[in-house]
Protein backbone atom coordinates (compact mmCIF):
# COMPACT_ATOMS: atom_id res chain seq x y z
CA UNK A 1 0.00 0.00 0.00
CA UNK A 2 1.30 3.44 -0.93
CA UNK A 3 2.10 5.80 1.90
CA UNK A 4 1.17 9.39 1.05
CA UNK A 5 3.04 12.42 2.33
CA UNK A 6 1.21 14.50 4.90
CA UNK A 7 -0.97 17.08 3.21
CA UNK A 8 -2.65 15.40 0.26
CA UNK A 9 -3.79 12.01 -1.02
CA UNK A 10 -4.74 12.13 -4.72
CA UNK A 11 -7.64 10.12 -6.07
CA UNK A 12 -6.41 7.15 -8.11
CA UNK A 13 -9.48 7.33 -10.36
CA UNK A 14 -10.18 11.00 -11.05
CA UNK A 15 -8.50 14.39 -11.31
CA UNK A 16 -9.94 17.44 -9.58
CA UNK A 17 -10.10 20.47 -11.92
CA UNK A 18 -8.20 22.53 -9.33
CA UNK A 19 -5.28 20.09 -9.23
CA UNK A 20 -1.91 21.47 -10.20
CA UNK A 21 -0.10 19.24 -12.69
CA UNK A 22 3.48 19.77 -13.70
CA UNK A 23 5.68 18.70 -16.55
CA UNK A 24 9.20 17.94 -15.42
CA UNK A 25 11.91 20.27 -16.68
CA UNK A 26 14.94 18.29 -17.71
CA UNK A 27 18.21 19.65 -19.09
CA UNK A 28 17.05 19.13 -22.67
CA UNK A 29 13.59 20.71 -22.35
CA UNK A 30 14.48 24.38 -22.22
CA UNK A 31 16.76 26.61 -24.28
CA UNK A 32 18.48 28.45 -21.47
CA UNK A 33 18.34 28.20 -17.72
CA UNK A 34 17.92 31.56 -16.01
CA UNK A 35 20.81 32.34 -13.70
CA UNK A 36 18.55 33.11 -10.75
CA UNK A 37 14.88 33.36 -9.80
CA UNK A 38 13.41 31.21 -12.58
CA UNK A 39 9.84 32.07 -13.55
CA UNK A 40 7.59 30.89 -16.35
CA UNK A 41 8.46 34.10 -18.21
CA UNK A 42 12.21 33.51 -18.28
CA UNK A 43 12.29 29.74 -18.75
CA UNK A 44 12.24 30.02 -22.56
CA UNK A 45 10.44 26.70 -22.87
CA UNK A 46 10.88 24.70 -26.02
CA UNK A 47 8.01 22.64 -27.45
CA UNK A 48 10.30 19.69 -26.67
CA UNK A 49 9.29 20.12 -23.01
CA UNK A 50 5.90 18.71 -24.03
CA UNK A 51 6.99 16.21 -26.63
CA UNK A 52 7.62 12.50 -26.29
CA UNK A 53 9.08 10.53 -29.17
CA UNK A 54 7.16 7.46 -27.99
CA UNK A 55 4.10 8.34 -30.05
CA UNK A 56 2.08 5.44 -28.65
CA UNK A 57 2.39 6.85 -25.14
CA UNK A 58 0.49 9.63 -23.43
CA UNK A 59 2.36 12.60 -21.96
CA UNK A 60 3.48 12.19 -18.34
CA UNK A 61 2.87 14.85 -15.71
CA UNK A 62 3.06 14.91 -11.93
CA UNK A 63 0.11 15.84 -9.71
CA UNK A 64 1.54 18.41 -7.32
CA UNK A 65 -1.46 19.39 -5.19
CA UNK A 66 -4.88 21.01 -5.04
CA UNK A 67 -4.87 24.72 -5.97
CA UNK A 68 -1.20 24.97 -4.97
CA UNK A 69 1.74 22.56 -4.90
CA UNK A 70 2.01 20.67 -1.60
CA UNK A 71 5.56 20.90 -0.23
CA UNK A 72 5.71 17.30 1.01
CA UNK A 73 4.53 16.04 -2.38
CA UNK A 74 7.02 18.25 -4.23
CA UNK A 75 9.82 17.03 -1.94
CA UNK A 76 8.96 13.37 -2.55
CA UNK A 77 8.62 13.84 -6.30
CA UNK A 78 11.83 15.92 -6.48
CA UNK A 79 13.83 12.98 -5.16
CA UNK A 80 12.14 10.59 -7.58
CA UNK A 81 12.56 12.93 -10.57
CA UNK A 82 16.22 13.58 -9.75
CA UNK A 83 16.94 9.83 -9.61
CA UNK A 84 15.18 9.19 -12.92
CA UNK A 85 16.93 12.13 -14.59
CA UNK A 86 20.32 10.93 -13.35
CA UNK A 87 19.73 7.45 -14.80
CA UNK A 88 18.92 9.13 -18.16
CA UNK A 89 22.06 11.35 -17.97
CA UNK A 90 19.94 14.47 -17.57
CA UNK A 91 19.38 17.06 -14.87
CA UNK A 92 16.05 17.73 -13.17
CA UNK A 93 15.25 21.42 -12.64
CA UNK A 94 11.67 21.43 -11.30
CA UNK A 95 8.34 21.69 -13.08
CA UNK A 96 6.33 24.02 -15.24
CA UNK A 97 2.88 23.60 -13.73
CA UNK A 98 -0.71 24.77 -14.03
CA UNK A 99 -4.24 23.93 -12.90
CA UNK A 100 -6.00 21.20 -14.87
CA UNK A 101 -9.04 23.48 -15.32
CA UNK A 102 -6.87 25.95 -17.27
CA UNK A 103 -5.69 23.35 -19.79
CA UNK A 104 -7.68 23.64 -23.01
CA UNK A 105 -8.22 20.93 -25.59
CA UNK A 106 -6.75 18.03 -23.60
CA UNK A 107 -7.83 15.53 -20.97
CA UNK A 108 -5.73 14.65 -17.94
CA UNK A 109 -6.23 11.34 -16.20
CA UNK A 110 -4.60 9.67 -13.18
CA UNK A 111 -2.12 6.90 -13.88
CA UNK A 112 -0.53 6.03 -10.53
CA UNK A 113 2.68 4.04 -10.93
CA UNK A 114 3.54 1.06 -8.72
CA UNK A 115 6.75 -0.82 -8.00
CA UNK A 116 5.16 -4.12 -9.02
CA UNK A 117 3.85 -2.96 -12.39
CA UNK A 118 6.06 0.00 -13.34
CA UNK A 119 9.22 -0.38 -11.27
CA UNK A 120 8.60 2.93 -9.49
CA UNK A 121 6.22 4.08 -6.76
CA UNK A 122 4.55 7.31 -7.88
CA UNK A 123 0.91 7.70 -6.82
CA UNK A 124 1.08 11.30 -8.12
CA UNK A 125 1.60 10.34 -11.76
CA UNK A 126 -0.92 11.36 -14.41
CA UNK A 127 -1.04 11.54 -18.18
CA UNK A 128 -2.21 14.08 -20.72
CA UNK A 129 -4.22 12.18 -23.32
CA UNK A 130 -2.49 12.09 -26.71
CA UNK A 131 -4.87 9.64 -28.37
CA UNK A 132 -5.60 12.19 -31.12
CA UNK A 133 -1.92 13.05 -31.58
CA UNK A 134 -0.13 9.78 -32.26
CA UNK A 135 1.47 10.86 -35.54
CA UNK A 136 4.61 13.01 -35.53
CA UNK A 137 2.98 16.16 -36.96
CA UNK A 138 0.00 15.94 -34.62
CA UNK A 139 2.27 15.31 -31.64
CA UNK A 140 4.36 18.36 -32.48
CA UNK A 141 1.23 20.51 -32.86
CA UNK A 142 0.02 19.34 -29.43
CA UNK A 143 3.42 20.06 -27.87
CA UNK A 144 3.39 23.62 -29.25
CA UNK A 145 -0.15 24.14 -27.94
CA UNK A 146 0.81 22.86 -24.48
CA UNK A 147 3.96 24.99 -24.44
CA UNK A 148 1.90 28.11 -25.17
CA UNK A 149 -0.68 27.23 -22.50
CA UNK A 150 1.91 26.49 -19.81
CA UNK A 151 3.97 29.54 -20.77
CA UNK A 152 0.88 31.79 -20.55
CA UNK A 153 -0.86 30.41 -17.45
CA UNK A 154 1.69 28.18 -15.81
CA UNK A 155 4.07 28.66 -12.95
CA UNK A 156 7.52 27.40 -12.14
CA UNK A 157 7.74 24.95 -9.23
CA UNK A 158 11.25 24.51 -7.85
CA UNK A 159 12.54 21.14 -6.72
CA UNK A 160 12.65 20.61 -2.95
CA UNK A 161 15.32 18.66 -1.12
CA UNK A 162 14.75 16.81 2.13
Coordinates of C-alpha atoms in Angstrom, one line a residue:
X1 CA 0.0 0.0 0.0
X2 CA 1.3 3.4 -0.9
X3 CA 2.1 5.8 1.9
X4 CA 1.2 9.4 1.1
X5 CA 3.0 12.4 2.3
X6 CA 1.2 14.5 4.9
X7 CA -1.0 17.1 3.2
X8 CA -2.7 15.4 0.3
X9 CA -3.8 12.0 -1.0
X10 CA -4.7 12.1 -4.7
X11 CA -7.6 10.1 -6.1
X12 CA -6.4 7.1 -8.1
X13 CA -9.5 7.3 -10.4
X14 CA -10.2 11.0 -11.0
X15 CA -8.5 14.4 -11.3
X16 CA -9.9 17.4 -9.6
X17 CA -10.1 20.5 -11.9
X18 CA -8.2 22.5 -9.3
X19 CA -5.3 20.1 -9.2
X20 CA -1.9 21.5 -10.2
X21 CA -0.1 19.2 -12.7
X22 CA 3.5 19.8 -13.7
X23 CA 5.7 18.7 -16.6
X24 CA 9.2 17.9 -15.4
X25 CA 11.9 20.3 -16.7
X26 CA 14.9 18.3 -17.7
X27 CA 18.2 19.6 -19.1
X28 CA 17.1 19.1 -22.7
X29 CA 13.6 20.7 -22.4
X30 CA 14.5 24.4 -22.2
X31 CA 16.8 26.6 -24.3
X32 CA 18.5 28.4 -21.5
X33 CA 18.3 28.2 -17.7
X34 CA 17.9 31.6 -16.0
X35 CA 20.8 32.3 -13.7
X36 CA 18.5 33.1 -10.8
X37 CA 14.9 33.4 -9.8
X38 CA 13.4 31.2 -12.6
X39 CA 9.8 32.1 -13.6
X40 CA 7.6 30.9 -16.3
X41 CA 8.5 34.1 -18.2
X42 CA 12.2 33.5 -18.3
X43 CA 12.3 29.7 -18.7
X44 CA 12.2 30.0 -22.6
X45 CA 10.4 26.7 -22.9
X46 CA 10.9 24.7 -26.0
X47 CA 8.0 22.6 -27.4
X48 CA 10.3 19.7 -26.7
X49 CA 9.3 20.1 -23.0
X50 CA 5.9 18.7 -24.0
X51 CA 7.0 16.2 -26.6
X52 CA 7.6 12.5 -26.3
X53 CA 9.1 10.5 -29.2
X54 CA 7.2 7.5 -28.0
X55 CA 4.1 8.3 -30.1
X56 CA 2.1 5.4 -28.7
X57 CA 2.4 6.9 -25.1
X58 CA 0.5 9.6 -23.4
X59 CA 2.4 12.6 -22.0
X60 CA 3.5 12.2 -18.3
X61 CA 2.9 14.8 -15.7
X62 CA 3.1 14.9 -11.9
X63 CA 0.1 15.8 -9.7
X64 CA 1.5 18.4 -7.3
X65 CA -1.5 19.4 -5.2
X66 CA -4.9 21.0 -5.0
X67 CA -4.9 24.7 -6.0
X68 CA -1.2 25.0 -5.0
X69 CA 1.7 22.6 -4.9
X70 CA 2.0 20.7 -1.6
X71 CA 5.6 20.9 -0.2
X72 CA 5.7 17.3 1.0
X73 CA 4.5 16.0 -2.4
X74 CA 7.0 18.3 -4.2
X75 CA 9.8 17.0 -1.9
X76 CA 9.0 13.4 -2.5
X77 CA 8.6 13.8 -6.3
X78 CA 11.8 15.9 -6.5
X79 CA 13.8 13.0 -5.2
X80 CA 12.1 10.6 -7.6
X81 CA 12.6 12.9 -10.6
X82 CA 16.2 13.6 -9.8
X83 CA 16.9 9.8 -9.6
X84 CA 15.2 9.2 -12.9
X85 CA 16.9 12.1 -14.6
X86 CA 20.3 10.9 -13.3
X87 CA 19.7 7.5 -14.8
X88 CA 18.9 9.1 -18.2
X89 CA 22.1 11.3 -18.0
X90 CA 19.9 14.5 -17.6
X91 CA 19.4 17.1 -14.9
X92 CA 16.1 17.7 -13.2
X93 CA 15.2 21.4 -12.6
X94 CA 11.7 21.4 -11.3
X95 CA 8.3 21.7 -13.1
X96 CA 6.3 24.0 -15.2
X97 CA 2.9 23.6 -13.7
X98 CA -0.7 24.8 -14.0
X99 CA -4.2 23.9 -12.9
X100 CA -6.0 21.2 -14.9
X101 CA -9.0 23.5 -15.3
X102 CA -6.9 25.9 -17.3
X103 CA -5.7 23.4 -19.8
X104 CA -7.7 23.6 -23.0
X105 CA -8.2 20.9 -25.6
X106 CA -6.8 18.0 -23.6
X107 CA -7.8 15.5 -21.0
X108 CA -5.7 14.7 -17.9
X109 CA -6.2 11.3 -16.2
X110 CA -4.6 9.7 -13.2
X111 CA -2.1 6.9 -13.9
X112 CA -0.5 6.0 -10.5
X113 CA 2.7 4.0 -10.9
X114 CA 3.5 1.1 -8.7
X115 CA 6.8 -0.8 -8.0
X116 CA 5.2 -4.1 -9.0
X117 CA 3.9 -3.0 -12.4
X118 CA 6.1 0.0 -13.3
X119 CA 9.2 -0.4 -11.3
X120 CA 8.6 2.9 -9.5
X121 CA 6.2 4.1 -6.8
X122 CA 4.5 7.3 -7.9
X123 CA 0.9 7.7 -6.8
X124 CA 1.1 11.3 -8.1
X125 CA 1.6 10.3 -11.8
X126 CA -0.9 11.4 -14.4
X127 CA -1.0 11.5 -18.2
X128 CA -2.2 14.1 -20.7
X129 CA -4.2 12.2 -23.3
X130 CA -2.5 12.1 -26.7
X131 CA -4.9 9.6 -28.4
X132 CA -5.6 12.2 -31.1
X133 CA -1.9 13.1 -31.6
X134 CA -0.1 9.8 -32.3
X135 CA 1.5 10.9 -35.5
X136 CA 4.6 13.0 -35.5
X137 CA 3.0 16.2 -37.0
X138 CA 0.0 15.9 -34.6
X139 CA 2.3 15.3 -31.6
X140 CA 4.4 18.4 -32.5
X141 CA 1.2 20.5 -32.9
X142 CA 0.0 19.3 -29.4
X143 CA 3.4 20.1 -27.9
X144 CA 3.4 23.6 -29.2
X145 CA -0.2 24.1 -27.9
X146 CA 0.8 22.9 -24.5
X147 CA 4.0 25.0 -24.4
X148 CA 1.9 28.1 -25.2
X149 CA -0.7 27.2 -22.5
X150 CA 1.9 26.5 -19.8
X151 CA 4.0 29.5 -20.8
X152 CA 0.9 31.8 -20.5
X153 CA -0.9 30.4 -17.5
X154 CA 1.7 28.2 -15.8
X155 CA 4.1 28.7 -12.9
X156 CA 7.5 27.4 -12.1
X157 CA 7.7 24.9 -9.2
X158 CA 11.2 24.5 -7.8
X159 CA 12.5 21.1 -6.7
X160 CA 12.6 20.6 -3.0
X161 CA 15.3 18.7 -1.1
X162 CA 14.8 16.8 2.1

